[in-house]
Coordinates of C-alpha atoms (C1' of nucleotides) in Angstrom, one line a residue:
Chain W
M28 CA -10.5 -31.0 17.7
A29 CA -8.0 -33.5 18.8
K30 CA -5.7 -32.2 22.0
D31 CA -2.1 -32.0 21.3
F32 CA -2.3 -33.5 18.0
V33 CA 0.5 -32.6 15.3
T34 CA -0.9 -31.9 11.9
R35 CA -0.3 -33.0 8.5
S36 CA 1.3 -29.9 7.4
E37 CA 3.2 -29.2 10.4
N38 CA 5.2 -32.2 10.3
Y39 CA 4.0 -35.4 8.2
S40 CA 6.1 -38.0 9.5
E41 CA 5.3 -37.2 13.1
W42 CA 1.9 -37.1 12.3
Y43 CA 1.8 -40.5 11.0
N44 CA 3.8 -42.1 14.0
E45 CA 1.6 -40.5 16.4
L46 CA -2.0 -41.4 14.9
V47 CA -1.0 -44.8 15.0
V48 CA 0.0 -44.7 18.6
R49 CA -2.8 -42.4 19.7
A50 CA -5.7 -44.4 17.5
D51 CA -4.5 -47.7 19.3
L52 CA -3.5 -49.6 16.5
A53 CA 0.2 -50.5 17.2
E54 CA 3.1 -49.6 19.6
N55 CA 6.6 -50.2 19.3
S56 CA 8.0 -53.4 21.0
A57 CA 10.8 -53.9 23.1
V58 CA 12.5 -55.6 20.2
R59 CA 14.4 -53.8 17.8
G60 CA 12.5 -52.2 14.6
C61 CA 9.5 -55.0 15.9
M62 CA 6.1 -53.5 16.8
V63 CA 3.3 -54.9 18.8
I64 CA -0.1 -54.8 16.9
K65 CA -2.6 -53.9 19.4
P66 CA -6.3 -55.8 19.3
Y67 CA -7.6 -52.5 17.5
G68 CA -4.8 -52.5 14.7
Y69 CA -5.5 -56.1 14.5
A70 CA -9.0 -56.2 13.9
I71 CA -8.5 -54.0 10.6
W72 CA -6.0 -56.2 9.6
E73 CA -8.0 -59.5 10.3
K74 CA -10.7 -57.4 7.9
M75 CA -8.4 -57.3 5.1
Q76 CA -7.3 -60.9 5.6
A77 CA -10.7 -62.3 5.5
A78 CA -11.8 -59.9 2.4
L79 CA -8.5 -61.2 0.6
D80 CA -8.7 -64.4 1.6
K81 CA -12.1 -65.0 0.2
M82 CA -11.1 -63.5 -2.9
F83 CA -8.3 -65.8 -3.2
K84 CA -10.2 -68.8 -2.6
D85 CA -13.0 -67.4 -5.2
T86 CA -9.9 -67.3 -7.6
G87 CA -9.3 -71.4 -6.7
H88 CA -6.1 -70.9 -4.6
Q89 CA -6.0 -73.1 -1.1
N90 CA -4.1 -71.9 2.1
A91 CA -1.1 -74.1 3.2
Y92 CA 1.6 -73.6 5.8
F93 CA 5.4 -73.8 5.1
P94 CA 8.3 -73.5 7.7
L95 CA 9.8 -70.5 9.0
F96 CA 13.4 -71.9 8.9
I97 CA 15.3 -72.3 5.6
P98 CA 18.4 -73.9 5.3
K99 CA 21.3 -71.4 4.5
S100 CA 22.4 -73.6 1.2
Y101 CA 18.5 -72.9 -0.4
F102 CA 19.3 -69.3 -1.0
E103 CA 22.2 -70.0 -2.4
K104 CA 20.5 -71.8 -5.4
E105 CA 19.1 -68.9 -7.1
A106 CA 21.8 -66.4 -7.6
E107 CA 19.6 -63.1 -8.0
H108 CA 17.6 -64.0 -5.1
V109 CA 20.3 -64.4 -2.7
E110 CA 22.0 -61.1 -4.0
G111 CA 18.7 -59.5 -3.3
F112 CA 18.1 -61.0 0.5
A113 CA 21.4 -61.8 1.9
K114 CA 22.0 -58.3 3.8
E115 CA 19.1 -58.4 5.8
C116 CA 18.4 -62.0 7.2
A117 CA 18.0 -63.4 10.8
V118 CA 20.2 -66.3 10.8
V119 CA 19.7 -69.1 13.5
T120 CA 23.0 -70.7 14.3
H121 CA 22.8 -72.5 17.6
H122 CA 19.8 -74.4 18.8
R123 CA 20.7 -74.5 22.7
L124 CA 21.4 -72.1 25.5
R125 CA 23.7 -72.4 28.7
A126 CA 24.5 -70.9 32.0
K127 CA 27.5 -68.5 31.5
S128 CA 30.4 -69.6 33.7
D129 CA 30.7 -66.6 35.1
G130 CA 27.3 -66.9 36.3
T131 CA 26.2 -63.6 34.4
G132 CA 23.1 -65.3 32.3
L133 CA 22.9 -67.1 29.3
E134 CA 25.1 -67.9 26.0
P135 CA 24.8 -70.1 22.8
D136 CA 25.7 -73.4 23.9
P137 CA 29.1 -74.3 21.7
D138 CA 28.3 -77.9 21.5
A139 CA 25.0 -77.3 20.0
K140 CA 25.9 -75.1 17.1
L141 CA 23.9 -76.0 14.0
E142 CA 25.8 -77.9 11.2
E143 CA 24.4 -75.5 8.8
E144 CA 22.4 -72.7 9.6
L145 CA 19.0 -71.7 9.3
I146 CA 17.6 -68.5 7.9
V147 CA 14.6 -66.9 9.4
R148 CA 12.4 -66.5 6.1
P149 CA 12.4 -63.2 4.9
T150 CA 10.4 -64.6 1.6
S151 CA 9.6 -68.3 1.0
E152 CA 10.4 -69.0 -2.7
T153 CA 13.0 -71.0 -1.7
I154 CA 11.4 -73.6 0.9
I155 CA 8.1 -73.7 -1.2
W156 CA 10.1 -74.8 -4.9
D157 CA 12.3 -77.2 -2.7
T158 CA 9.2 -78.8 -1.5
Y159 CA 7.3 -78.5 -5.1
R160 CA 10.1 -80.8 -6.5
G161 CA 8.0 -83.7 -4.8
W162 CA 4.8 -82.5 -5.6
I163 CA 5.5 -82.2 -9.6
K164 CA 5.8 -85.0 -11.7
S165 CA 3.2 -84.7 -14.7
Y166 CA 1.4 -81.8 -16.4
R167 CA -1.4 -83.6 -14.5
D168 CA 0.1 -82.3 -11.2
L169 CA -0.1 -78.6 -12.3
P170 CA -1.2 -76.0 -11.7
I171 CA -0.3 -75.6 -8.3
L172 CA -2.3 -72.6 -6.6
V173 CA -0.9 -72.3 -2.9
N174 CA -1.2 -69.0 -0.6
Q175 CA 0.4 -68.9 2.6
W176 CA -0.5 -66.3 5.5
A177 CA 2.6 -65.9 7.4
N178 CA 5.4 -63.7 9.5
V179 CA 8.3 -62.7 7.4
V180 CA 11.6 -61.2 8.6
R181 CA 13.7 -58.5 7.1
W182 CA 16.7 -57.1 8.9
E183 CA 15.9 -53.6 8.0
M184 CA 18.1 -50.9 8.7
R185 CA 15.3 -48.2 9.5
T186 CA 12.1 -49.2 10.5
R187 CA 8.4 -47.3 10.8
M188 CA 5.5 -48.8 11.9
F189 CA 3.2 -50.7 9.4
L190 CA 5.3 -49.4 6.3
R191 CA 8.6 -51.3 7.1
T192 CA 9.3 -53.2 10.3
A193 CA 11.8 -55.8 11.0
E194 CA 9.2 -58.8 11.3
F195 CA 6.0 -58.5 9.6
L196 CA 2.8 -60.2 8.4
W197 CA 1.9 -61.2 4.8
Q198 CA 0.5 -63.7 2.7
E199 CA 2.2 -65.0 -0.3
G200 CA 1.1 -66.8 -2.9
H201 CA 2.9 -69.4 -4.6
T202 CA 1.9 -70.9 -7.7
A203 CA 3.1 -73.4 -10.3
H204 CA 1.9 -73.9 -14.0
E205 CA 2.7 -75.4 -17.4
T206 CA 3.4 -72.9 -19.7
S207 CA 5.0 -69.5 -19.1
Q208 CA 1.1 -67.8 -20.7
E209 CA -0.5 -69.4 -18.0
A210 CA 1.9 -68.3 -15.1
I211 CA 1.8 -64.8 -16.8
E212 CA -1.6 -64.4 -16.4
E213 CA -2.0 -65.9 -13.2
T214 CA 0.7 -63.2 -12.3
K215 CA -1.9 -60.7 -13.9
K216 CA -5.0 -62.0 -12.2
M217 CA -3.7 -61.6 -9.0
L218 CA -2.4 -57.7 -9.8
D219 CA -6.4 -57.5 -10.5
V220 CA -6.8 -58.8 -7.4
Y221 CA -5.0 -56.7 -5.2
A222 CA -6.0 -53.4 -7.1
F223 CA -9.9 -54.6 -6.5
F224 CA -9.3 -54.8 -2.9
A225 CA -7.4 -51.6 -2.8
E226 CA -9.9 -49.6 -4.3
N227 CA -13.1 -51.4 -3.2
F228 CA -12.4 -52.2 0.5
M229 CA -9.5 -49.9 1.3
A230 CA -10.9 -47.0 -1.1
V231 CA -7.5 -46.5 -1.9
P232 CA -6.8 -45.9 -5.6
V233 CA -4.1 -47.8 -7.4
L234 CA -2.2 -47.5 -10.3
K235 CA -1.5 -50.9 -12.3
G236 CA 1.6 -51.3 -13.7
V237 CA 4.9 -53.3 -14.2
K238 CA 8.3 -52.5 -12.5
S239 CA 11.1 -51.2 -14.2
P240 CA 14.3 -53.8 -14.0
N241 CA 15.6 -52.1 -11.7
E242 CA 12.8 -52.2 -9.1
R243 CA 12.2 -55.9 -10.2
F244 CA 12.1 -58.3 -7.2
A245 CA 15.1 -60.5 -6.5
G246 CA 14.9 -63.3 -9.4
A247 CA 11.6 -62.4 -11.0
L248 CA 11.4 -62.0 -15.1
D249 CA 8.6 -59.2 -14.5
T250 CA 7.3 -57.4 -11.1
Y251 CA 4.0 -56.5 -11.4
C252 CA 2.9 -53.4 -8.8
I253 CA 0.0 -51.7 -7.5
E254 CA 1.1 -47.9 -6.6
A255 CA -0.8 -45.8 -4.2
L256 CA -0.3 -42.1 -3.8
M257 CA -0.2 -40.7 0.2
Q258 CA -1.3 -37.5 1.5
D259 CA 2.1 -36.2 1.6
G260 CA 2.9 -36.9 -2.2
K261 CA 5.1 -40.0 -1.4
A262 CA 4.5 -43.1 -3.6
L263 CA 4.0 -46.3 -1.8
Q264 CA 4.0 -49.7 -3.2
A265 CA 0.8 -51.7 -2.0
G266 CA 1.1 -54.8 -3.7
T267 CA 3.5 -57.1 -5.9
S268 CA 2.6 -60.0 -8.2
H269 CA 5.9 -61.4 -9.7
F270 CA 6.2 -63.5 -13.1
L271 CA 9.3 -65.7 -12.0
G272 CA 9.7 -67.7 -15.2
Q273 CA 11.6 -71.0 -14.6
N274 CA 14.4 -69.5 -12.3
F275 CA 13.1 -70.8 -9.4
A276 CA 12.1 -74.5 -11.2
K277 CA 15.8 -74.5 -12.7
A278 CA 17.3 -73.6 -9.2
F279 CA 15.5 -76.2 -7.6
D280 CA 15.0 -78.8 -10.1
V281 CA 11.5 -79.0 -10.8
K282 CA 10.2 -80.7 -13.7
F283 CA 7.2 -82.1 -15.3
L284 CA 6.4 -84.4 -18.2
S285 CA 4.1 -82.9 -20.3
K286 CA 1.3 -84.2 -22.7
E287 CA 3.6 -84.4 -25.4
N288 CA 5.9 -87.1 -23.1
K289 CA 8.7 -84.0 -22.7
L290 CA 10.4 -83.4 -19.5
E291 CA 9.9 -79.4 -18.9
Y292 CA 10.2 -76.7 -16.3
V293 CA 7.5 -75.6 -14.2
W294 CA 6.5 -71.7 -14.8
A295 CA 6.1 -69.9 -11.5
T296 CA 4.4 -66.8 -9.9
S297 CA 4.6 -65.3 -6.4
W298 CA 2.6 -62.6 -4.8
G299 CA 1.9 -60.9 -1.8
V300 CA 0.5 -58.0 0.4
S301 CA 1.4 -57.4 3.9
T302 CA 0.7 -55.8 7.1
R303 CA 2.2 -52.3 4.9
L304 CA -1.6 -52.2 3.8
M305 CA -2.3 -50.9 7.1
G306 CA 0.2 -47.9 6.8
A307 CA -1.3 -47.4 2.9
L308 CA -4.8 -47.0 4.8
I309 CA -4.4 -44.9 7.7
M310 CA -1.8 -42.6 5.5
S311 CA -4.7 -42.5 2.6
H312 CA -8.0 -41.2 4.7
S313 CA -6.6 -39.8 8.0
D314 CA -6.9 -36.1 8.8
D315 CA -5.6 -33.8 11.6
N316 CA -8.7 -35.2 13.4
G317 CA -7.2 -38.5 13.8
L318 CA -7.5 -41.9 11.5
V319 CA -10.5 -42.2 9.0
L320 CA -11.8 -45.7 8.1
P321 CA -13.7 -47.1 5.3
P322 CA -16.8 -48.7 6.7
K323 CA -15.7 -52.1 5.0
L324 CA -12.5 -52.1 7.2
A325 CA -13.5 -50.7 10.0
P326 CA -13.6 -52.7 13.2
I327 CA -16.4 -50.9 14.5
Q328 CA -18.9 -49.3 11.9
V329 CA -21.7 -47.1 13.9
V330 CA -20.6 -46.1 17.8
I331 CA -23.7 -45.5 19.9
I332 CA -23.4 -42.6 22.8
P333 CA -26.2 -42.5 24.9
I334 CA -27.1 -38.7 26.9
S335 CA -28.9 -38.8 30.0
K336 CA -29.6 -37.6 33.6
G337 CA -31.3 -39.8 35.9
E338 CA -32.4 -43.5 35.8
E339 CA -35.7 -42.8 34.1
Q340 CA -33.9 -40.9 31.4
K341 CA -31.2 -43.6 31.3
A342 CA -33.8 -46.7 31.0
M343 CA -35.4 -44.7 28.2
V344 CA -32.1 -44.1 25.9
D345 CA -31.1 -47.9 26.6
S346 CA -34.0 -49.4 25.1
H347 CA -33.9 -47.4 21.8
A348 CA -30.1 -48.4 21.9
E349 CA -31.1 -51.7 22.4
K350 CA -33.4 -51.7 19.6
L351 CA -31.2 -49.9 17.1
C352 CA -28.3 -52.1 17.7
S353 CA -30.0 -55.4 17.0
E354 CA -31.4 -53.5 13.8
L355 CA -28.0 -52.7 12.9
R356 CA -26.5 -56.1 13.4
A357 CA -29.2 -57.9 11.6
K358 CA -28.2 -56.2 8.5
G359 CA -24.5 -57.1 9.3
I360 CA -23.2 -54.1 10.4
S361 CA -20.9 -53.7 13.3
V362 CA -22.4 -51.3 16.2
K363 CA -21.0 -50.8 19.6
Y364 CA -22.7 -48.9 22.3
D365 CA -20.9 -47.1 24.8
D366 CA -23.0 -46.5 27.8
R367 CA -19.3 -46.5 30.0
D368 CA -20.4 -44.0 33.1
A369 CA -17.0 -43.4 33.6
Y370 CA -16.5 -40.9 30.4
K371 CA -18.2 -38.0 29.3
P372 CA -20.0 -37.9 26.0
G373 CA -17.9 -35.1 25.0
W374 CA -14.8 -37.0 26.0
K375 CA -16.4 -40.5 23.8
F376 CA -17.3 -38.1 20.6
N377 CA -13.2 -37.3 20.8
E378 CA -12.3 -40.8 21.5
Y379 CA -14.3 -42.6 18.5
E380 CA -13.5 -39.7 16.1
F381 CA -10.0 -40.5 16.7
K382 CA -10.1 -43.8 16.1
G383 CA -11.8 -43.3 12.8
V384 CA -15.2 -45.1 13.4
P385 CA -17.2 -44.2 10.2
V386 CA -20.5 -43.2 11.9
R387 CA -21.5 -42.0 15.6
V388 CA -25.2 -41.9 16.8
T389 CA -25.6 -39.6 19.4
L390 CA -29.1 -40.9 21.5
G391 CA -29.8 -38.0 23.9
A392 CA -32.9 -37.9 26.1
R393 CA -33.8 -34.5 25.2
D394 CA -33.9 -35.3 21.3
L395 CA -35.7 -38.8 22.0
E396 CA -38.7 -36.9 23.1
Q397 CA -39.5 -35.3 19.9
G398 CA -38.6 -38.8 18.2
L399 CA -34.8 -37.6 17.4
I400 CA -31.3 -38.8 17.3
E401 CA -28.1 -37.4 15.8
I402 CA -26.1 -38.9 13.3
A403 CA -22.3 -37.8 12.8
R404 CA -20.1 -39.1 10.2
R405 CA -16.3 -38.9 10.2
D406 CA -15.3 -38.5 6.9
T407 CA -16.9 -35.0 6.3
L408 CA -17.2 -34.1 10.5
T409 CA -20.9 -33.3 9.9
K410 CA -23.9 -33.8 12.0
E411 CA -27.4 -34.3 11.3
S412 CA -30.6 -34.9 13.2
M413 CA -32.6 -37.4 11.7
Q414 CA -36.2 -38.6 12.6
I415 CA -35.5 -42.0 14.4
E416 CA -38.1 -44.2 12.4
G417 CA -35.9 -45.9 9.3
L418 CA -32.8 -45.3 10.9
S419 CA -31.3 -48.6 10.4
D420 CA -32.0 -48.3 6.6
K421 CA -30.5 -45.0 6.6
I422 CA -27.1 -45.6 8.6
E423 CA -26.6 -48.9 6.1
K424 CA -27.1 -46.5 3.3
L425 CA -24.8 -43.6 4.8
L426 CA -22.0 -46.5 5.1
E427 CA -21.9 -46.8 1.5
D428 CA -21.8 -43.2 1.0
I429 CA -18.7 -43.2 3.0
Q430 CA -17.0 -45.8 1.2
E431 CA -17.9 -44.1 -2.0
N432 CA -16.8 -40.7 -0.7
I433 CA -13.3 -41.3 0.7
Y434 CA -12.8 -43.2 -2.3
N435 CA -13.7 -40.5 -4.4
K436 CA -11.7 -38.0 -2.1
A437 CA -8.7 -40.3 -2.3
L438 CA -8.8 -40.4 -6.3
H439 CA -9.5 -36.8 -6.6
F440 CA -6.2 -36.0 -4.9
R441 CA -4.6 -38.5 -6.8
E442 CA -5.6 -36.9 -9.8
E443 CA -4.6 -33.6 -8.9
S444 CA -1.4 -34.6 -8.1
T445 CA -0.4 -36.4 -11.3
R446 CA 0.8 -34.7 -14.3
E447 CA 2.2 -34.9 -17.4
V448 CA 6.2 -33.5 -17.2
N449 CA 8.0 -32.9 -20.5
S450 CA 11.3 -31.6 -19.7
W451 CA 14.0 -32.4 -17.2
E452 CA 13.8 -28.4 -16.0
E453 CA 10.7 -28.9 -15.4
F454 CA 10.9 -32.6 -13.7
L455 CA 13.4 -31.0 -11.0
V456 CA 10.8 -28.4 -10.2
E457 CA 7.6 -30.7 -10.0
I458 CA 9.3 -33.6 -8.4
E459 CA 10.0 -31.4 -5.2
K460 CA 6.2 -30.7 -4.9
G461 CA 5.3 -34.3 -4.9
G462 CA 3.0 -36.5 -6.6
F463 CA 3.1 -39.2 -9.8
L464 CA 5.0 -37.6 -12.8
S465 CA 4.2 -39.0 -16.2
C466 CA 7.1 -38.3 -18.3
H467 CA 8.7 -40.3 -21.3
W468 CA 12.1 -42.5 -20.5
D469 CA 14.6 -44.1 -22.5
G470 CA 14.2 -47.7 -21.1
T471 CA 17.8 -47.7 -19.9
P472 CA 18.7 -48.8 -16.1
E473 CA 21.3 -46.2 -16.3
T474 CA 18.9 -43.0 -17.0
E475 CA 16.7 -44.5 -14.4
E476 CA 19.7 -44.7 -12.0
K477 CA 21.0 -41.3 -12.6
I478 CA 17.6 -39.7 -12.3
K479 CA 17.5 -41.3 -8.6
E480 CA 20.9 -39.9 -7.5
I481 CA 20.2 -36.4 -8.5
T482 CA 16.1 -36.3 -7.4
K483 CA 15.9 -39.2 -5.1
A484 CA 12.6 -40.1 -7.8
T485 CA 12.3 -43.5 -8.9
I486 CA 9.9 -45.5 -11.5
R487 CA 7.0 -46.2 -9.9
C488 CA 5.4 -48.2 -12.6
I489 CA 5.1 -48.6 -16.6
P490 CA 1.2 -48.4 -16.2
L491 CA -0.3 -51.3 -17.5
D492 CA -2.8 -48.7 -19.7
A493 CA 0.2 -46.8 -21.0
K494 CA -0.9 -45.7 -24.5
E495 CA 1.5 -45.9 -27.5
E496 CA 2.9 -42.2 -28.1
E497 CA 6.2 -40.9 -29.3
G498 CA 8.1 -39.1 -27.2
K499 CA 11.8 -37.8 -25.9
C500 CA 13.0 -39.1 -22.7
I501 CA 13.2 -36.1 -20.3
F502 CA 16.4 -36.9 -18.7
S503 CA 18.6 -38.1 -22.0
G504 CA 16.4 -36.9 -25.0
K505 CA 16.2 -40.5 -26.7
A506 CA 13.2 -41.5 -28.2
S507 CA 10.4 -43.2 -26.1
N508 CA 7.1 -44.5 -27.0
K509 CA 5.1 -44.5 -23.7
R510 CA 5.2 -42.4 -20.3
V511 CA 6.3 -44.1 -16.9
V512 CA 5.4 -42.3 -13.8
F513 CA 8.0 -41.2 -11.8
A514 CA 8.0 -40.4 -7.7
R515 CA 9.4 -40.3 -4.6
A516 CA 8.3 -43.4 -2.4
Y517 CA 8.3 -44.9 0.7
Chain M
rC89 C1' 26.0 -49.0 8.6
rG90 C1' 27.7 -42.9 8.1
rG91 C1' 26.1 -37.9 10.2
rG92 C1' 23.1 -35.2 13.6
rG93 C1' 19.8 -35.5 18.2
rU94 C1' 17.4 -37.6 22.6
rG95 C1' 17.0 -40.8 26.8
rU96 C1' 14.3 -38.0 34.5
rA97 C1' 6.8 -41.8 36.5
rG98 C1' 2.4 -44.9 31.9
rC99 C1' 2.8 -40.1 28.9
rG100 C1' 4.6 -34.9 28.2
rU101 C1' 8.3 -32.1 30.9
rA102 C1' 11.8 -28.6 34.9
rG103 C1' 16.4 -29.6 37.2
rU104 C1' 22.7 -31.3 34.0
rC105 C1' 26.3 -26.1 31.8
rC106 C1' 28.0 -24.3 37.7
rG107 C1' 27.5 -31.7 41.9
rG108 C1' 24.9 -30.5 47.8
rU109 C1' 17.9 -31.1 51.8
rU110 C1' 12.8 -35.7 50.8
rA111 C1' 14.2 -34.9 42.3
rU112 C1' 10.0 -30.2 39.5
rC113 C1' 5.1 -29.3 37.1
rG114 C1' 1.0 -30.8 33.6
rC115 C1' -2.0 -35.0 31.4
rG116 C1' -3.2 -39.9 32.8
rC117 C1' -4.1 -43.5 37.0
rC118 C1' -6.7 -44.9 41.9
rA119 C1' -10.8 -43.5 45.9
rG120 C1' -14.7 -40.7 47.3
rU121 C1' -18.5 -36.9 46.2
rU122 C1' -20.9 -34.0 42.8
rU123 C1' -21.2 -34.1 37.5
rU124 C1' -23.0 -35.9 31.6
rG125 C1' -26.0 -31.9 24.4
rG126 C1' -17.5 -31.5 21.9
rG127 C1' -12.1 -34.2 26.0
rA128 C1' -15.9 -32.3 33.9
rA129 C1' -14.8 -30.4 39.3
rC130 C1' -13.2 -30.9 43.9
rU131 C1' -11.0 -33.4 48.2
rG132 C1' -7.6 -37.0 49.2
rG133 C1' -4.1 -40.9 47.5
rA134 C1' -0.5 -44.3 44.5
rG135 C1' 3.5 -44.0 41.3
rG136 C1' 11.1 -43.0 40.3
rU137 C1' 16.9 -48.9 39.7
rC138 C1' 16.8 -40.3 36.7
rG139 C1' 18.5 -45.6 29.2
rC140 C1' 22.5 -49.5 31.3
rA141 C1' 27.6 -50.4 33.3
rG142 C1' 31.7 -48.9 35.5
rG143 C1' 34.4 -44.6 37.5
rU144 C1' 36.0 -39.8 39.8
rU145 C1' 34.1 -37.4 45.1
rC146 C1' 32.2 -37.1 51.8
rG147 C1' 28.5 -37.0 48.4
rA148 C1' 26.3 -37.7 41.2
rA149 C1' 19.9 -36.9 37.6
rU150 C1' 24.3 -33.5 37.4
rC151 C1' 31.2 -34.9 35.8
rC152 C1' 34.3 -38.8 33.3
rU153 C1' 34.4 -43.6 30.3
rG154 C1' 31.9 -47.5 27.7
rC155 C1' 27.8 -49.9 26.2
rC156 C1' 22.1 -49.6 24.7
rA157 C1' 17.6 -48.2 23.0
rC158 C1' 14.8 -44.3 20.3
rC159 C1' 14.2 -40.3 16.8
rC160 C1' 15.7 -37.1 12.2
rC161 C1' 19.0 -37.2 7.8
rG162 C1' 21.5 -40.8 4.1
rA163 C1' 22.4 -46.3 1.6
rC164 C1' 18.3 -50.7 1.6
rC165 C1' 13.3 -52.4 1.1
rA166 C1' 7.0 -55.7 1.2

RNA sequence: CGGGGUGUAGCGUAGUCCGGUUAUCGCGCCAGUUUUGGGAACUGGAGGUCGCAGGUUCGAAUCCUGCCACCCCGACCA
């Protein structure tokens, strides 16, 4: 049991904050709203990046890099876009500091004021579309399929590590196409990539859908999203893929000559996932004993802990450990042998349990004399004695089992937290219990806005697989032909 | 940005109302010895601008003023 660790039921948000720090994932920095991602947390992010990056490249995308700074005037070119982001921009006004006249420190040098302020990018559509104008002249230049791994800044009022920080890491794909249809296909394709990643790597089941107009990205015609459900019953938007139409092409005058020799505006998409995925990962699987990681993203998949008395036993345990490590590494499994003398086995058990290492192997001199070892799995907290022969094969299989088990557990939770609601009275009761509520909605922003005002619940998405069904809006009673998903969200 | 709360060692804290020796205790840290199957024990030791800046006072962690940071609840959001 984790000592002095608050439980989820006692205080969910305190549980989350403490978990992030105690599992050594990240800590608050001296800079307001910005966190330090620590090596263990960053290692998880690197595994996420590697898997996503491969999928982007397998679907034909290339990486590139655009400037951190964007001239202010670029934001003025797309009206909806600027309205969405203006309130949370960091602005660079000077390029030099000088000593204050009273000797108390530094101040921006008035002589070094920028003629035009630079915005620290909150997202890169504007600078990228300004650049694309120079790249695109003909249909032969299309499509452009580019992704960028970067940091962005959004000056948020209230921040929480991984879920909402003023600076965060992400990737943003920006593609340019000849036709509307091709751009929409790209938007959906990348949504599928995200959903596949969430479910198969993170072991987090997600709902694929389209945002209602209220929740749409600033400047998009359609925003597709994946929505996950956290253990406290709140929804988390885990990734978005936008169909931008010709909005940015028009704002930045990006045209191409078609096969028919007609000058046309380019069709665009953008899509992104961020370090917020770390928050989704943490909140989906972890328990009152600490972090639980899916094997596919765990920096350490197997930890080996030795127990011995005296030099002779230690040598024997060491040699078994060495053999097991090399067998596991040959299978591409990341393994750590923790033979530090400074900590006792019990201490290490708790340490790795808290950090979510999927499999623990205890190599004890007493067991080894009988050819046995002990395997503990983090997801179920169960232990089992096994014969040492063929151990690496069993561990390989076990890692697959754990990956599947935590996905199924999360899926089961989501299914049991998703229910159909057919009346306003019922909605008011059910929304308090958390989870996804599948309801009829009249399709108007006014209704959505009122429901949000009264209950804090928003439409998370209109599921892509929603079936046609006659019904009445839970709020207005007007006709509706499909159900949408409501929830309170992060 | 509005409402509420909190700042004392790396972390958690006592002391603050009612100013007065060398700022309390636990964890952690360092050294040594004994230990090792679910967070080891003993002995010794290091570590403090009491959030910051002013002020009142013989004397301030304690009283006053201003500022800053963080947490919770709202509005906003990947």
